PDB file of C-alpha atoms and ligand atoms in Angstrom:
ATOM      1  CA  MET Y   1      -5.724   2.612  -0.019  1.00  0.00           C
ATOM      2  CA  ILE Y   2      -3.487  -0.494   0.116  1.00  0.00           C
ATOM      3  CA  MET Y   3      -4.044  -3.704  -1.931  1.00  0.00           C
ATOM      4  CA  GLY Y   4      -1.483  -6.290  -0.832  1.00  0.00           C
ATOM      5  CA  LYS Y   5       1.681  -4.263  -1.157  1.00  0.00           C
ATOM      6  CA  VAL Y   6       0.235  -2.076  -3.874  1.00  0.00           C
ATOM      7  CA  GLN Y   7      -0.740   1.456  -2.993  1.00  0.00           C
ATOM      8  CA  ILE Y   8      -3.424   3.422  -4.819  1.00  0.00           C
ATOM      9  CA  ILE Y   9      -2.207   6.999  -5.114  1.00  0.00           C
ATOM     10  CA  ALA Y  10      -5.093   8.434  -7.066  1.00  0.00           C
ATOM     11  CA  ASP Y  11      -7.920   7.080  -9.192  1.00  0.00           C
ATOM     12  CA  GLY Y  12      -6.261   4.512 -11.487  1.00  0.00           C
ATOM     13  CA  VAL Y  13      -2.729   5.361 -10.359  1.00  0.00           C
ATOM     14  CA  TYR Y  14      -0.861   2.576  -8.553  1.00  0.00           C
ATOM     15  CA  LEU Y  15       2.499   2.277  -6.816  1.00  0.00           C
ATOM     16  CA  ILE Y  16       3.510  -1.271  -7.804  1.00  0.00           C
ATOM     17  CA  GLY Y  17       7.243  -1.289  -7.086  1.00  0.00           C
ATOM     18  CA  GLY Y  18       9.822   0.256  -4.809  1.00  0.00           C
ATOM     19  CA  PRO Y  19      11.863  -0.471  -1.691  1.00  0.00           C
ATOM     20  CA  ASP Y  20       8.829  -1.357   0.463  1.00  0.00           C
ATOM     21  CA  VAL Y  21       6.697  -2.740  -2.331  1.00  0.00           C
ATOM     22  CA  SER Y  22       8.885  -5.050  -4.413  1.00  0.00           C
ATOM     23  CA  ARG Y  23      12.622  -5.162  -3.539  1.00  0.00           C
ATOM     24  CA  SER Y  24      15.010  -2.946  -1.608  1.00  0.00           C
ATOM     25  CA  ASP Y  25      17.134  -2.104  -4.670  1.00  0.00           C
ATOM     26  CA  ASP Y  26      14.147  -1.055  -6.806  1.00  0.00           C
ATOM     27  CA  ALA Y  27      13.291   2.555  -7.467  1.00  0.00           C
ATOM     28  CA  THR Y  28       9.559   3.201  -7.347  1.00  0.00           C
ATOM     29  CA  SER Y  29       7.455   1.955 -10.235  1.00  0.00           C
ATOM     30  CA  PHE Y  30       3.929   3.003 -11.181  1.00  0.00           C
ATOM     31  CA  ILE Y  31       0.998   1.928 -13.323  1.00  0.00           C
ATOM     32  CA  ILE Y  32      -1.548   4.374 -14.684  1.00  0.00           C
ATOM     33  CA  ASN Y  33      -4.824   2.965 -15.947  1.00  0.00           C
ATOM     34  CA  PHE Y  34      -6.278   4.855 -18.912  1.00  0.00           C
ATOM     35  CA  SER Y  35      -9.679   3.170 -19.308  1.00  0.00           C
ATOM     36  CA  GLY Y  36      -8.099  -0.270 -19.607  1.00  0.00           C
ATOM     37  CA  GLU Y  37      -4.927   0.714 -21.424  1.00  0.00           C
ATOM     38  CA  LEU Y  38      -2.036   0.672 -18.945  1.00  0.00           C
ATOM     39  CA  VAL Y  39       1.087   2.812 -18.869  1.00  0.00           C
ATOM     40  CA  MET Y  40       3.988   1.756 -16.662  1.00  0.00           C
ATOM     41  CA  ILE Y  41       6.562   4.190 -15.326  1.00  0.00           C
ATOM     42  CA  ASP Y  42       9.965   2.671 -14.526  1.00  0.00           C
ATOM     43  CA  ALA Y  43      10.715  -0.991 -13.979  1.00  0.00           C
ATOM     44  CA  GLY Y  44      12.825  -1.735 -10.897  1.00  0.00           C
ATOM     45  CA  ALA Y  45      16.409  -2.986 -10.738  1.00  0.00           C
ATOM     46  CA  GLY Y  46      15.790  -6.290 -12.535  1.00  0.00           C
ATOM     47  CA  GLY Y  47      15.593  -8.801  -9.685  1.00  0.00           C
ATOM     48  CA  SER Y  48      11.897  -8.310  -9.009  1.00  0.00           C
ATOM     49  CA  SER Y  49      10.244  -8.852 -12.405  1.00  0.00           C
ATOM     50  CA  ARG Y  50       7.816 -11.476 -11.136  1.00  0.00           C
ATOM     51  CA  ILE Y  51       7.037  -9.504  -7.983  1.00  0.00           C
ATOM     52  CA  LEU Y  52       6.195  -6.438 -10.078  1.00  0.00           C
ATOM     53  CA  GLN Y  53       4.022  -8.629 -12.305  1.00  0.00           C
ATOM     54  CA  LYS Y  54       2.253 -10.111  -9.270  1.00  0.00           C
ATOM     55  CA  ASN Y  55       1.695  -6.681  -7.756  1.00  0.00           C
ATOM     56  CA  ILE Y  56       0.053  -5.550 -10.995  1.00  0.00           C
ATOM     57  CA  GLU Y  57      -2.159  -8.636 -10.979  1.00  0.00           C
ATOM     58  CA  ASP Y  58      -2.969  -8.154  -7.279  1.00  0.00           C
ATOM     59  CA  ALA Y  59      -4.237  -4.699  -8.178  1.00  0.00           C
ATOM     60  CA  GLY Y  60      -6.708  -6.408 -10.501  1.00  0.00           C
ATOM     61  CA  LEU Y  61      -4.856  -5.348 -13.645  1.00  0.00           C
ATOM     62  CA  ASP Y  62      -3.676  -7.408 -16.609  1.00  0.00           C
ATOM     63  CA  PRO Y  63       0.016  -6.852 -17.454  1.00  0.00           C
ATOM     64  CA  LYS Y  64      -0.834  -7.638 -21.096  1.00  0.00           C
ATOM     65  CA  ALA Y  65      -2.762  -4.356 -21.104  1.00  0.00           C
ATOM     66  CA  ILE Y  66       0.475  -2.393 -20.619  1.00  0.00           C
ATOM     67  CA  SER Y  67       0.970  -0.651 -23.968  1.00  0.00           C
ATOM     68  CA  THR Y  68       3.740   1.695 -22.927  1.00  0.00           C
ATOM     69  CA  LEU Y  69       6.635   1.546 -20.488  1.00  0.00           C
ATOM     70  CA  ILE Y  70       8.218   4.942 -19.913  1.00  0.00           C
ATOM     71  CA  LEU Y  71      11.693   4.994 -18.376  1.00  0.00           C
ATOM     72  CA  THR Y  72      12.424   8.229 -16.527  1.00  0.00           C
ATOM     73  CA  HIS Y  73      16.172   7.831 -17.039  1.00  0.00           C
ATOM     74  CA  ASN Y  74      18.806   5.235 -17.816  1.00  0.00           C
ATOM     75  CA  HIS Y  75      19.744   3.935 -14.347  1.00  0.00           C
ATOM     76  CA  ILE Y  76      19.568   0.227 -13.554  1.00  0.00           C
ATOM     77  CA  ASP Y  77      17.222   0.669 -10.554  1.00  0.00           C
ATOM     78  CA  HIS Y  78      14.626   2.162 -12.948  1.00  0.00           C
ATOM     79  CA  ILE Y  79      15.129   0.049 -16.085  1.00  0.00           C
ATOM     80  CA  GLY Y  80      16.085  -3.423 -14.806  1.00  0.00           C
ATOM     81  CA  SER Y  81      12.884  -5.320 -15.637  1.00  0.00           C
ATOM     82  CA  ALA Y  82      11.956  -3.357 -18.763  1.00  0.00           C
ATOM     83  CA  SER Y  83      12.917  -6.104 -21.194  1.00  0.00           C
ATOM     84  CA  TYR Y  84      11.016  -8.693 -19.098  1.00  0.00           C
ATOM     85  CA  PHE Y  85       7.828  -6.675 -19.504  1.00  0.00           C
ATOM     86  CA  ARG Y  86       8.323  -6.156 -23.228  1.00  0.00           C
ATOM     87  CA  THR Y  87       9.176  -9.823 -23.834  1.00  0.00           C
ATOM     88  CA  HIS Y  88       6.245 -11.177 -21.835  1.00  0.00           C
ATOM     89  CA  PHE Y  89       3.576  -8.578 -22.449  1.00  0.00           C
ATOM     90  CA  GLY Y  90       4.545  -6.751 -25.636  1.00  0.00           C
ATOM     91  CA  CYS Y  91       4.762  -3.149 -24.363  1.00  0.00           C
ATOM     92  CA  LYS Y  92       6.796  -0.456 -26.108  1.00  0.00           C
ATOM     93  CA  ILE Y  93       9.773   1.028 -24.241  1.00  0.00           C
ATOM     94  CA  LEU Y  94      10.240   4.805 -24.253  1.00  0.00           C
ATOM     95  CA  ILE Y  95      13.112   6.885 -22.903  1.00  0.00           C
ATOM     96  CA  HIS Y  96      14.522  10.308 -23.685  1.00  0.00           C
ATOM     97  CA  ASP Y  97      16.907  10.403 -26.635  1.00  0.00           C
ATOM     98  CA  LEU Y  98      19.797  11.666 -24.480  1.00  0.00           C
ATOM     99  CA  ASP Y  99      19.630   8.620 -22.181  1.00  0.00           C
ATOM    100  CA  ALA Y 100      18.862   6.045 -24.884  1.00  0.00           C
ATOM    101  CA  ASP Y 101      22.348   5.197 -26.159  1.00  0.00           C
ATOM    102  CA  ALA Y 102      23.615   4.001 -22.768  1.00  0.00           C
ATOM    103  CA  VAL Y 103      20.666   1.580 -22.584  1.00  0.00           C
ATOM    104  CA  GLU Y 104      21.078   0.326 -26.140  1.00  0.00           C
ATOM    105  CA  GLU Y 105      24.806  -0.153 -25.570  1.00  0.00           C
ATOM    106  CA  GLY Y 106      24.435  -1.704 -22.094  1.00  0.00           C
ATOM    107  CA  ASP Y 107      26.921   0.849 -20.735  1.00  0.00           C
ATOM    108  CA  SER Y 108      27.601  -0.401 -17.199  1.00  0.00           C
ATOM    109  CA  MET Y 109      28.889   2.981 -15.944  1.00  0.00           C
ATOM    110  CA  LYS Y 110      26.161   5.232 -17.345  1.00  0.00           C
ATOM    111  CA  THR Y 111      23.398   2.798 -16.366  1.00  0.00           C
ATOM    112  CA  ALA Y 112      24.950   2.658 -12.857  1.00  0.00           C
ATOM    113  CA  ALA Y 113      24.939  -1.146 -13.139  1.00  0.00           C
ATOM    114  CA  SER Y 114      28.553  -1.200 -11.949  1.00  0.00           C
ATOM    115  CA  CYS Y 115      27.547   0.754  -8.798  1.00  0.00           C
ATOM    116  CA  TYR Y 116      25.029  -2.022  -8.083  1.00  0.00           C
ATOM    117  CA  GLY Y 117      27.672  -4.705  -8.688  1.00  0.00           C
ATOM    118  CA  THR Y 118      25.798  -6.041 -11.682  1.00  0.00           C
ATOM    119  CA  PHE Y 119      25.601  -5.578 -15.453  1.00  0.00           C
ATOM    120  CA  PHE Y 120      22.922  -4.446 -17.844  1.00  0.00           C
ATOM    121  CA  SER Y 121      22.411  -6.266 -21.142  1.00  0.00           C
ATOM    122  CA  PRO Y 122      21.981  -3.962 -24.140  1.00  0.00           C
ATOM    123  CA  MET Y 123      18.291  -3.275 -24.733  1.00  0.00           C
ATOM    124  CA  SER Y 124      16.694  -1.642 -27.760  1.00  0.00           C
ATOM    125  CA  ILE Y 125      14.446   1.374 -27.306  1.00  0.00           C
ATOM    126  CA  ASP Y 126      11.174   1.521 -29.256  1.00  0.00           C
ATOM    127  CA  ARG Y 127      10.729   5.274 -29.119  1.00  0.00           C
ATOM    128  CA  ARG Y 128      13.084   8.072 -28.161  1.00  0.00           C
ATOM    129  CA  LEU Y 129      11.405  11.093 -26.558  1.00  0.00           C
ATOM    130  CA  LYS Y 130      12.856  14.298 -27.929  1.00  0.00           C
ATOM    131  CA  GLY Y 131      13.007  17.984 -27.070  1.00  0.00           C
ATOM    132  CA  ASP Y 132      11.650  19.803 -24.011  1.00  0.00           C
ATOM    133  CA  GLU Y 133       8.263  18.138 -23.804  1.00  0.00           C
ATOM    134  CA  GLU Y 134       6.347  15.355 -25.470  1.00  0.00           C
ATOM    135  CA  ILE Y 135       2.672  14.870 -24.814  1.00  0.00           C
ATOM    136  CA  LEU Y 136       1.353  11.325 -25.100  1.00  0.00           C
ATOM    137  CA  SER Y 137      -2.407  10.925 -25.552  1.00  0.00           C
ATOM    138  CA  PHE Y 138      -4.385   8.073 -24.058  1.00  0.00           C
ATOM    139  CA  GLY Y 139      -8.089   8.380 -24.829  1.00  0.00           C
ATOM    140  CA  SER Y 140      -9.083  11.879 -23.787  1.00  0.00           C
ATOM    141  CA  GLU Y 141      -6.218  12.244 -21.316  1.00  0.00           C
ATOM    142  CA  GLU Y 142      -2.665  13.416 -21.762  1.00  0.00           C
ATOM    143  CA  LEU Y 143       0.563  12.363 -20.161  1.00  0.00           C
ATOM    144  CA  HIS Y 144       3.187  15.097 -20.253  1.00  0.00           C
ATOM    145  CA  CYS Y 145       6.814  13.996 -20.486  1.00  0.00           C
ATOM    146  CA  LEU Y 146       9.040  16.933 -19.547  1.00  0.00           C
ATOM    147  CA  HIS Y 147      12.745  16.912 -20.188  1.00  0.00           C
ATOM    148  CA  THR Y 148      14.322  17.646 -16.777  1.00  0.00           C
ATOM    149  CA  PRO Y 149      18.064  17.052 -17.243  1.00  0.00           C
ATOM    150  CA  GLY Y 150      20.504  17.203 -14.318  1.00  0.00           C
ATOM    151  CA  HIS Y 151      20.816  13.798 -12.644  1.00  0.00           C
ATOM    152  CA  THR Y 152      21.380  12.393 -16.151  1.00  0.00           C
ATOM    153  CA  PRO Y 153      21.257  14.243 -19.505  1.00  0.00           C
ATOM    154  CA  GLY Y 154      18.007  12.554 -20.535  1.00  0.00           C
ATOM    155  CA  SER Y 155      16.108  12.530 -17.225  1.00  0.00           C
ATOM    156  CA  ILE Y 156      12.412  13.210 -17.640  1.00  0.00           C
ATOM    157  CA  SER Y 157       9.570  14.004 -15.270  1.00  0.00           C
ATOM    158  CA  ILE Y 158       6.018  13.042 -16.098  1.00  0.00           C
ATOM    159  CA  TYR Y 159       2.733  14.579 -15.052  1.00  0.00           C
ATOM    160  CA  LEU Y 160      -0.911  13.744 -15.325  1.00  0.00           C
ATOM    161  CA  ASP Y 161      -3.937  15.876 -14.488  1.00  0.00           C
ATOM    162  CA  ARG Y 162      -6.695  13.660 -13.145  1.00  0.00           C
ATOM    163  CA  GLY Y 163      -9.628  14.152 -10.797  1.00  0.00           C
ATOM    164  CA  GLY Y 164      -8.768  17.815 -10.263  1.00  0.00           C
ATOM    165  CA  LYS Y 165      -5.247  16.950  -9.118  1.00  0.00           C
ATOM    166  CA  ARG Y 166      -1.868  17.225 -10.787  1.00  0.00           C
ATOM    167  CA  ILE Y 167       0.212  14.089 -10.198  1.00  0.00           C
ATOM    168  CA  LEU Y 168       3.936  14.474 -10.821  1.00  0.00           C
ATOM    169  CA  PHE Y 169       6.294  11.553 -11.300  1.00  0.00           C
ATOM    170  CA  GLY Y 170       9.649  13.138 -10.543  1.00  0.00           C
ATOM    171  CA  GLN Y 171      12.010  10.272 -10.050  1.00  0.00           C
ATOM    172  CA  ASP Y 172      15.577  11.037  -8.962  1.00  0.00           C
ATOM    173  CA  ILE Y 173      15.032  14.685  -7.997  1.00  0.00           C
ATOM    174  CA  HIS Y 174      17.515  14.238  -5.139  1.00  0.00           C
ATOM    175  CA  GLY Y 175      20.384  13.213  -7.429  1.00  0.00           C
ATOM    176  CA  PRO Y 176      23.070  12.071  -6.909  1.00  0.00           C
ATOM    177  CA  PHE Y 177      25.136  14.167  -9.315  1.00  0.00           C
ATOM    178  CA  LEU Y 178      28.159  12.313 -10.607  1.00  0.00           C
ATOM    179  CA  GLY Y 179      30.631  12.741 -13.417  1.00  0.00           C
ATOM    180  CA  VAL Y 180      30.088   9.179 -14.667  1.00  0.00           C
ATOM    181  CA  PHE Y 181      26.382   9.948 -15.093  1.00  0.00           C
ATOM    182  CA  ASN Y 182      27.172  13.192 -16.953  1.00  0.00           C
ATOM    183  CA  SER Y 183      25.181  14.992 -14.253  1.00  0.00           C
ATOM    184  CA  ASP Y 184      24.805  18.775 -14.553  1.00  0.00           C
ATOM    185  CA  ILE Y 185      23.819  20.774 -11.470  1.00  0.00           C
ATOM    186  CA  ARG Y 186      23.136  23.967 -13.410  1.00  0.00           C
ATOM    187  CA  LYS Y 187      20.690  22.200 -15.713  1.00  0.00           C
ATOM    188  CA  TRP Y 188      19.194  20.371 -12.733  1.00  0.00           C
ATOM    189  CA  LYS Y 189      18.373  23.667 -10.984  1.00  0.00           C
ATOM    190  CA  LYS Y 190      16.527  24.875 -14.071  1.00  0.00           C
ATOM    191  CA  SER Y 191      14.711  21.547 -14.201  1.00  0.00           C
ATOM    192  CA  MET Y 192      13.635  21.907 -10.565  1.00  0.00           C
ATOM    193  CA  GLU Y 193      12.293  25.410 -11.266  1.00  0.00           C
ATOM    194  CA  LYS Y 194      10.272  23.857 -14.078  1.00  0.00           C
ATOM    195  CA  LEU Y 195       8.845  21.275 -11.668  1.00  0.00           C
ATOM    196  CA  LEU Y 196       8.003  23.898  -9.031  1.00  0.00           C
ATOM    197  CA  ALA Y 197       6.136  25.888 -11.684  1.00  0.00           C
ATOM    198  CA  LEU Y 198       3.882  22.881 -12.287  1.00  0.00           C
ATOM    199  CA  ASP Y 199       2.439  23.402  -8.793  1.00  0.00           C
ATOM    200  CA  ALA Y 200       1.741  19.675  -8.494  1.00  0.00           C
ATOM    201  CA  ASP Y 201      -0.613  18.280  -5.849  1.00  0.00           C
ATOM    202  CA  ILE Y 202       1.100  14.897  -5.536  1.00  0.00           C
ATOM    203  CA  LEU Y 203       4.767  14.040  -6.067  1.00  0.00           C
ATOM    204  CA  CYS Y 204       5.717  10.424  -6.734  1.00  0.00           C
ATOM    205  CA  GLU Y 205       9.430  10.330  -6.000  1.00  0.00           C
ATOM    206  CA  GLY Y 206      11.868   7.649  -7.126  1.00  0.00           C
ATOM    207  CA  HIS Y 207      13.190   6.470  -3.778  1.00  0.00           C
ATOM    208  CA  PHE Y 208      11.472   8.389  -0.984  1.00  0.00           C
ATOM    209  CA  GLY Y 209       7.811   7.759  -1.667  1.00  0.00           C
ATOM    210  CA  ILE Y 210       4.777   9.929  -2.177  1.00  0.00           C
ATOM    211  CA  PHE Y 211       4.513  13.574  -1.110  1.00  0.00           C
ATOM    212  CA  GLN Y 212       1.281  15.527  -0.792  1.00  0.00           C
ATOM    213  CA  PRO Y 213      -0.434  17.960  -0.594  1.00  0.00           C
ATOM    214  CA  LYS Y 214       0.953  20.806  -2.699  1.00  0.00           C
ATOM    215  CA  GLU Y 215       2.861  22.443   0.174  1.00  0.00           C
ATOM    216  CA  ASN Y 216       4.775  19.232   0.860  1.00  0.00           C
ATOM    217  CA  VAL Y 217       5.644  18.788  -2.808  1.00  0.00           C
ATOM    218  CA  ARG Y 218       7.009  22.328  -2.884  1.00  0.00           C
ATOM    219  CA  LYS Y 219       8.876  21.816   0.401  1.00  0.00           C
ATOM    220  CA  TYR Y 220      10.486  18.604  -0.836  1.00  0.00           C
ATOM    221  CA  ILE Y 221      11.767  20.115  -4.080  1.00  0.00           C
ATOM    222  CA  THR Y 222      12.968  23.393  -2.530  1.00  0.00           C
ATOM    223  CA  LYS Y 223      14.833  21.493   0.197  1.00  0.00           C
ATOM    224  CA  TYR Y 224      17.016  19.902  -2.496  1.00  0.00           C
ATOM    225  CA  ILE Y 225      17.480  23.185  -4.363  1.00  0.00           C
ATOM    226  CA  ARG Y 226      18.737  24.731  -1.109  1.00  0.00           C
ATOM    227  CA  ASN Y 227      21.063  21.755  -0.476  1.00  0.00           C
ATOM    228  CA  TYR Y 228      22.797  22.437  -3.757  1.00  0.00           C
ATOM    229  CA  ALA Y 229      22.718  26.254  -3.590  1.00  0.00           C
TER     230      ALA Y 229
HETATM  231 ZN1   ZN E 301      17.147   5.952  -8.812  1.00  0.00          ZN
HETATM  232 ZN1   ZN E 302      19.158   7.605 -11.094  1.00  0.00          ZN
END
């Protein structure tokens, strides 16, 4: 179902940002509604803060209800409007420990800001996710944050089981893999095996949209594994 430019992916799961939804340089951005408490995943490249806000409001949601903003990794196209959302609506910003320093230091290479011809102002992180998996609880539901290094050392993938379906937010599965990002293909392959084992029904990808059902999720991930065999 489509509301304005917002797309409803599953019950209470909204695509609110991305190339066709907010701005061409934005990676996809999502809101999950947990009985009124909102969790946001990724925050565009920084030029679309008000568009993201409007999209959330168009979906009938109050941005002030965002308690948590999870950043899947430290690249500018995923973190650009994070500080806007914290400043205006008071959410906490989470990212994996291994990607946190580059954000707190405003490292223009590691955040890929220099690739986008821009800069990224240092931004503090409220909570560093650590280890292989952290499970965040919202009411009776759980959001699983899996460490899936490869594209960057602290890349994470997130999944939610809701309505009998497993929804996987696997942002930059496709890479790219660059020295300046400290990418690691060997670790990435292991990460992709981890994602395949989840047997997800819906994949929300960072730049190429939504893949479903299960067979298409599997096909999408294995295509990239084969590309880098
Ligand atoms: Zn990206
Ligand atoms: Zn990236």
